Amino acid sequence: MSITEVLVAILVLGIFGAAATQLVIEATAVTVNNASRIQASALAQRELDFAAEIVSASVEGADSLLDPSRVVNPNVTPEVASGDPDFAFQVDGQRYRVERNARRQLLGSGSPCSNDTVVAVKQFALEVTVTVTWQGMGVATRPHVASKLFAPKRATAVGLANGESLLAVTISGAQPTVEP
């Protein structure tokens, strides 16, 4: 073999080696990003579970989530605390930022009767949206977003106390006659 053939063979092997190295680096980055997204999903679900506990604890629970409506890094516990005020959660060496937003969502309004003679009520649900970002996620990666809609409690939706019901009746058709 001549020196030219040896140099060409080394060049070709170098190109294949560089391409293989680049593929391994990109695959590793995708794997790390996927692992971070899975943890972000778990953190978002954890925050929605906390919100569900607050809503189910009392009638005022939903209102307590609305004040303030935007909270950054709520419910940090010692086992997940990173010490960083912006990315307060740390799981498997990765730091995360959890943002919870709550707002009222109009479900509808109206009355159980067609002519609104009994009661007209606007019904609102509570929508909680959790957005999780992480350090080093890059500009091409979107944050993980999860949301849940909490329906109003039946009694509070129409202004009734517990155990009470509302009955709406519409009578139509022939007029009653009185016999002598």
PDB file of N, CA and C in Angstrom, residues 50-110:
ATOM      1  N   PHE A  50     -51.887  18.530  44.228  1.00  0.00           N
ATOM      2  CA  PHE A  50     -51.956  19.473  45.347  1.00  0.00           C
ATOM      3  C   PHE A  50     -53.155  20.410  45.167  1.00  0.00           C
ATOM      4  N   ALA A  51     -53.367  20.901  43.954  1.00  0.00           N
ATOM      5  CA  ALA A  51     -54.500  21.782  43.684  1.00  0.00           C
ATOM      6  C   ALA A  51     -55.822  21.058  43.932  1.00  0.00           C
ATOM      7  N   ALA A  52     -55.916  19.797  43.537  1.00  0.00           N
ATOM      8  CA  ALA A  52     -57.134  19.014  43.762  1.00  0.00           C
ATOM      9  C   ALA A  52     -57.413  18.850  45.257  1.00  0.00           C
ATOM     10  N   GLU A  53     -56.365  18.637  46.047  1.00  0.00           N
ATOM     11  CA  GLU A  53     -56.545  18.531  47.504  1.00  0.00           C
ATOM     12  C   GLU A  53     -57.068  19.839  48.077  1.00  0.00           C
ATOM     13  N   ILE A  54     -56.542  20.962  47.610  1.00  0.00           N
ATOM     14  CA  ILE A  54     -56.982  22.269  48.107  1.00  0.00           C
ATOM     15  C   ILE A  54     -58.432  22.519  47.724  1.00  0.00           C
ATOM     16  N   VAL A  55     -58.813  22.199  46.491  1.00  0.00           N
ATOM     17  CA  VAL A  55     -60.179  22.421  46.031  1.00  0.00           C
ATOM     18  C   VAL A  55     -61.159  21.538  46.793  1.00  0.00           C
ATOM     19  N   SER A  56     -60.806  20.287  47.027  1.00  0.00           N
ATOM     20  CA  SER A  56     -61.732  19.371  47.699  1.00  0.00           C
ATOM     21  C   SER A  56     -61.790  19.575  49.204  1.00  0.00           C
ATOM     22  N   ALA A  57     -60.831  20.305  49.781  1.00  0.00           N
ATOM     23  CA  ALA A  57     -60.799  20.489  51.233  1.00  0.00           C
ATOM     24  C   ALA A  57     -61.950  21.350  51.732  1.00  0.00           C
ATOM     25  N   SER A  58     -62.344  22.355  50.962  1.00  0.00           N
ATOM     26  CA  SER A  58     -63.416  23.244  51.416  1.00  0.00           C
ATOM     27  C   SER A  58     -64.008  23.966  50.219  1.00  0.00           C
ATOM     28  N   VAL A  59     -65.130  24.620  50.463  1.00  0.00           N
ATOM     29  CA  VAL A  59     -65.775  25.399  49.413  1.00  0.00           C
ATOM     30  C   VAL A  59     -64.878  26.570  49.020  1.00  0.00           C
ATOM     31  N   GLU A  60     -64.145  27.116  49.973  1.00  0.00           N
ATOM     32  CA  GLU A  60     -63.259  28.251  49.716  1.00  0.00           C
ATOM     33  C   GLU A  60     -61.941  27.823  49.081  1.00  0.00           C
ATOM     34  N   GLY A  61     -61.706  26.521  48.945  1.00  0.00           N
ATOM     35  CA  GLY A  61     -60.446  26.029  48.411  1.00  0.00           C
ATOM     36  C   GLY A  61     -60.140  26.555  47.027  1.00  0.00           C
ATOM     37  N   ALA A  62     -61.147  26.571  46.155  1.00  0.00           N
ATOM     38  CA  ALA A  62     -60.930  27.074  44.798  1.00  0.00           C
ATOM     39  C   ALA A  62     -60.560  28.547  44.816  1.00  0.00           C
ATOM     40  N   ASP A  63     -61.221  29.311  45.691  1.00  0.00           N
ATOM     41  CA  ASP A  63     -60.912  30.737  45.771  1.00  0.00           C
ATOM     42  C   ASP A  63     -59.507  30.979  46.299  1.00  0.00           C
ATOM     43  N   SER A  64     -59.004  30.102  47.154  1.00  0.00           N
ATOM     44  CA  SER A  64     -57.656  30.299  47.693  1.00  0.00           C
ATOM     45  C   SER A  64     -56.591  30.108  46.618  1.00  0.00           C
ATOM     46  N   LEU A  65     -56.888  29.312  45.589  1.00  0.00           N
ATOM     47  CA  LEU A  65     -55.939  29.145  44.486  1.00  0.00           C
ATOM     48  C   LEU A  65     -55.906  30.371  43.578  1.00  0.00           C
ATOM     49  N   LEU A  66     -56.969  31.169  43.621  1.00  0.00           N
ATOM     50  CA  LEU A  66     -57.034  32.358  42.770  1.00  0.00           C
ATOM     51  C   LEU A  66     -56.299  33.548  43.370  1.00  0.00           C
ATOM     52  N   ASP A  67     -55.900  33.468  44.631  1.00  0.00           N
ATOM     53  CA  ASP A  67     -55.226  34.593  45.282  1.00  0.00           C
ATOM     54  C   ASP A  67     -53.888  34.155  45.839  1.00  0.00           C
ATOM     55  N   PRO A  68     -52.777  34.419  45.215  1.00  0.00           N
ATOM     56  CA  PRO A  68     -52.637  34.989  43.881  1.00  0.00           C
ATOM     57  C   PRO A  68     -52.870  33.917  42.825  1.00  0.00           C
ATOM     58  N   SER A  69     -53.245  34.350  41.642  1.00  0.00           N
ATOM     59  CA  SER A  69     -53.583  33.377  40.604  1.00  0.00           C
ATOM     60  C   SER A  69     -52.342  32.745  39.967  1.00  0.00           C
ATOM     61  N   ARG A  70     -51.196  33.420  40.039  1.00  0.00           N
ATOM     62  CA  ARG A  70     -49.949  32.884  39.471  1.00  0.00           C
ATOM     63  C   ARG A  70     -48.954  32.673  40.593  1.00  0.00           C
ATOM     64  N   VAL A  71     -48.467  31.443  40.723  1.00  0.00           N
ATOM     65  CA  VAL A  71     -47.517  31.099  41.769  1.00  0.00           C
ATOM     66  C   VAL A  71     -46.349  30.362  41.120  1.00  0.00           C
ATOM     67  N   VAL A  72     -45.131  30.782  41.468  1.00  0.00           N
ATOM     68  CA  VAL A  72     -43.929  30.137  40.930  1.00  0.00           C
ATOM     69  C   VAL A  72     -43.321  29.273  42.030  1.00  0.00           C
ATOM     70  N   ASN A  73     -43.022  28.035  41.687  1.00  0.00           N
ATOM     71  CA  ASN A  73     -42.420  27.043  42.579  1.00  0.00           C
ATOM     72  C   ASN A  73     -43.193  26.843  43.884  1.00  0.00           C
ATOM     73  N   PRO A  74     -44.498  26.541  43.788  1.00  0.00           N
ATOM     74  CA  PRO A  74     -45.246  26.237  45.011  1.00  0.00           C
ATOM     75  C   PRO A  74     -44.942  24.815  45.484  1.00  0.00           C
ATOM     76  N   ASN A  75     -45.211  24.550  46.718  1.00  0.00           N
ATOM     77  CA  ASN A  75     -45.127  23.203  47.296  1.00  0.00           C
ATOM     78  C   ASN A  75     -43.757  22.544  47.156  1.00  0.00           C
ATOM     79  N   VAL A  76     -42.699  23.324  47.369  1.00  0.00           N
ATOM     80  CA  VAL A  76     -41.352  22.750  47.371  1.00  0.00           C
ATOM     81  C   VAL A  76     -41.144  22.069  48.709  1.00  0.00           C
ATOM     82  N   THR A  77     -40.808  20.804  48.676  1.00  0.00           N
ATOM     83  CA  THR A  77     -40.540  20.050  49.900  1.00  0.00           C
ATOM     84  C   THR A  77     -39.040  19.791  49.997  1.00  0.00           C
ATOM     85  N   PRO A  78     -38.528  19.506  51.193  1.00  0.00           N
ATOM     86  CA  PRO A  78     -37.079  19.317  51.348  1.00  0.00           C
ATOM     87  C   PRO A  78     -36.482  18.250  50.436  1.00  0.00           C
ATOM     88  N   GLU A  79     -37.229  17.204  50.121  1.00  0.00           N
ATOM     89  CA  GLU A  79     -36.659  16.140  49.289  1.00  0.00           C
ATOM     90  C   GLU A  79     -36.476  16.542  47.833  1.00  0.00           C
ATOM     91  N   VAL A  80     -37.132  17.609  47.371  1.00  0.00           N
ATOM     92  CA  VAL A  80     -36.955  18.061  45.997  1.00  0.00           C
ATOM     93  C   VAL A  80     -36.395  19.481  45.901  1.00  0.00           C
ATOM     94  N   ALA A  81     -36.080  20.101  47.028  1.00  0.00           N
ATOM     95  CA  ALA A  81     -35.592  21.487  47.024  1.00  0.00           C
ATOM     96  C   ALA A  81     -34.163  21.547  46.486  1.00  0.00           C
ATOM     97  N   SER A  82     -33.911  22.535  45.606  1.00  0.00           N
ATOM     98  CA  SER A  82     -32.576  22.687  45.021  1.00  0.00           C
ATOM     99  C   SER A  82     -31.784  23.806  45.671  1.00  0.00           C
ATOM    100  N   GLY A  83     -32.469  24.732  46.340  1.00  0.00           N
ATOM    101  CA  GLY A  83     -31.793  25.886  46.913  1.00  0.00           C
ATOM    102  C   GLY A  83     -31.754  27.069  45.963  1.00  0.00           C
ATOM    103  N   ASP A  84     -32.101  26.868  44.701  1.00  0.00           N
ATOM    104  CA  ASP A  84     -32.144  27.928  43.703  1.00  0.00           C
ATOM    105  C   ASP A  84     -33.559  28.511  43.705  1.00  0.00           C
ATOM    106  N   PRO A  85     -33.720  29.831  43.931  1.00  0.00           N
ATOM    107  CA  PRO A  85     -35.075  30.383  43.998  1.00  0.00           C
ATOM    108  C   PRO A  85     -35.826  30.337  42.660  1.00  0.00           C
ATOM    109  N   ASP A  86     -35.120  30.360  41.537  1.00  0.00           N
ATOM    110  CA  ASP A  86     -35.793  30.339  40.243  1.00  0.00           C
ATOM    111  C   ASP A  86     -36.135  28.912  39.806  1.00  0.00           C
ATOM    112  N   PHE A  87     -35.170  28.003  39.879  1.00  0.00           N
ATOM    113  CA  PHE A  87     -35.387  26.589  39.567  1.00  0.00           C
ATOM    114  C   PHE A  87     -35.323  25.823  40.886  1.00  0.00           C
ATOM    115  N   ALA A  88     -36.414  25.867  41.648  1.00  0.00           N
ATOM    116  CA  ALA A  88     -36.410  25.405  43.031  1.00  0.00           C
ATOM    117  C   ALA A  88     -36.487  23.891  43.184  1.00  0.00           C
ATOM    118  N   PHE A  89     -36.943  23.182  42.165  1.00  0.00           N
ATOM    119  CA  PHE A  89     -37.082  21.730  42.262  1.00  0.00           C
ATOM    120  C   PHE A  89     -35.855  21.066  41.648  1.00  0.00           C
ATOM    121  N   GLN A  90     -35.369  20.007  42.294  1.00  0.00           N
ATOM    122  CA  GLN A  90     -34.249  19.249  41.750  1.00  0.00           C
ATOM    123  C   GLN A  90     -34.564  17.766  41.830  1.00  0.00           C
ATOM    124  N   VAL A  91     -34.509  17.109  40.667  1.00  0.00           N
ATOM    125  CA  VAL A  91     -34.765  15.677  40.574  1.00  0.00           C
ATOM    126  C   VAL A  91     -33.667  15.080  39.699  1.00  0.00           C
ATOM    127  N   ASP A  92     -32.961  14.091  40.209  1.00  0.00           N
ATOM    128  CA  ASP A  92     -31.877  13.412  39.489  1.00  0.00           C
ATOM    129  C   ASP A  92     -30.850  14.396  38.914  1.00  0.00           C
ATOM    130  N   GLY A  93     -30.528  15.408  39.689  1.00  0.00           N
ATOM    131  CA  GLY A  93     -29.508  16.369  39.276  1.00  0.00           C
ATOM    132  C   GLY A  93     -30.001  17.465  38.353  1.00  0.00           C
ATOM    133  N   GLN A  94     -31.226  17.382  37.860  1.00  0.00           N
ATOM    134  CA  GLN A  94     -31.788  18.407  36.978  1.00  0.00           C
ATOM    135  C   GLN A  94     -32.663  19.348  37.795  1.00  0.00           C
ATOM    136  N   ARG A  95     -32.581  20.648  37.505  1.00  0.00           N
ATOM    137  CA  ARG A  95     -33.380  21.649  38.222  1.00  0.00           C
ATOM    138  C   ARG A  95     -34.565  22.079  37.367  1.00  0.00           C
ATOM    139  N   TYR A  96     -35.716  22.251  38.047  1.00  0.00           N
ATOM    140  CA  TYR A  96     -36.967  22.563  37.375  1.00  0.00           C
ATOM    141  C   TYR A  96     -37.624  23.785  37.994  1.00  0.00           C
ATOM    142  N   ARG A  97     -38.406  24.473  37.168  1.00  0.00           N
ATOM    143  CA  ARG A  97     -39.233  25.603  37.611  1.00  0.00           C
ATOM    144  C   ARG A  97     -40.678  25.207  37.360  1.00  0.00           C
ATOM    145  N   VAL A  98     -41.505  25.319  38.380  1.00  0.00           N
ATOM    146  CA  VAL A  98     -42.917  24.968  38.288  1.00  0.00           C
ATOM    147  C   VAL A  98     -43.734  26.248  38.474  1.00  0.00           C
ATOM    148  N   GLU A  99     -44.596  26.518  37.515  1.00  0.00           N
ATOM    149  CA  GLU A  99     -45.458  27.709  37.589  1.00  0.00           C
ATOM    150  C   GLU A  99     -46.906  27.258  37.510  1.00  0.00           C
ATOM    151  N   ARG A 100     -47.701  27.693  38.508  1.00  0.00           N
ATOM    152  CA  ARG A 100     -49.121  27.324  38.546  1.00  0.00           C
ATOM    153  C   ARG A 100     -49.964  28.576  38.323  1.00  0.00           C
ATOM    154  N   ASN A 101     -50.900  28.491  37.382  1.00  0.00           N
ATOM    155  CA  ASN A 101     -51.844  29.574  37.107  1.00  0.00           C
ATOM    156  C   ASN A 101     -53.254  29.052  37.343  1.00  0.00           C
ATOM    157  N   ALA A 102     -54.078  29.865  37.991  1.00  0.00           N
ATOM    158  CA  ALA A 102     -55.467  29.497  38.228  1.00  0.00           C
ATOM    159  C   ALA A 102     -56.359  30.635  37.744  1.00  0.00           C
ATOM    160  N   ARG A 103     -57.466  30.257  37.119  1.00  0.00           N
ATOM    161  CA  ARG A 103     -58.428  31.268  36.675  1.00  0.00           C
ATOM    162  C   ARG A 103     -59.815  30.651  36.624  1.00  0.00           C
ATOM    163  N   ARG A 104     -60.791  31.517  36.713  1.00  0.00           N
ATOM    164  CA  ARG A 104     -62.174  31.059  36.594  1.00  0.00           C
ATOM    165  C   ARG A 104     -62.520  30.900  35.121  1.00  0.00           C
ATOM    166  N   GLN A 105     -63.264  29.854  34.844  1.00  0.00           N
ATOM    167  CA  GLN A 105     -63.693  29.565  33.477  1.00  0.00           C
ATOM    168  C   GLN A 105     -65.215  29.526  33.485  1.00  0.00           C
ATOM    169  N   LEU A 106     -65.870  30.382  32.695  1.00  0.00           N
ATOM    170  CA  LEU A 106     -67.322  30.409  32.629  1.00  0.00           C
ATOM    171  C   LEU A 106     -67.828  29.146  31.942  1.00  0.00           C
ATOM    172  N   LEU A 107     -68.641  28.395  32.656  1.00  0.00           N
ATOM    173  CA  LEU A 107     -69.225  27.178  32.079  1.00  0.00           C
ATOM    174  C   LEU A 107     -70.508  27.483  31.337  1.00  0.00           C
ATOM    175  N   GLY A 108     -71.265  28.441  31.832  1.00  0.00           N
ATOM    176  CA  GLY A 108     -72.535  28.792  31.209  1.00  0.00           C
ATOM    177  C   GLY A 108     -73.394  29.532  32.200  1.00  0.00           C
ATOM    178  N   SER A 109     -74.496  30.018  31.740  1.00  0.00           N
ATOM    179  CA  SER A 109     -75.426  30.693  32.634  1.00  0.00           C
ATOM    180  C   SER A 109     -76.819  30.372  32.160  1.00  0.00           C
ATOM    181  N   GLY A 110     -77.748  30.569  33.036  1.00  0.00           N
ATOM    182  CA  GLY A 110     -79.123  30.302  32.654  1.00  0.00           C
ATOM    183  C   GLY A 110     -79.920  29.798  33.824  1.00  0.00           C
TER     184      GLY A 110
END
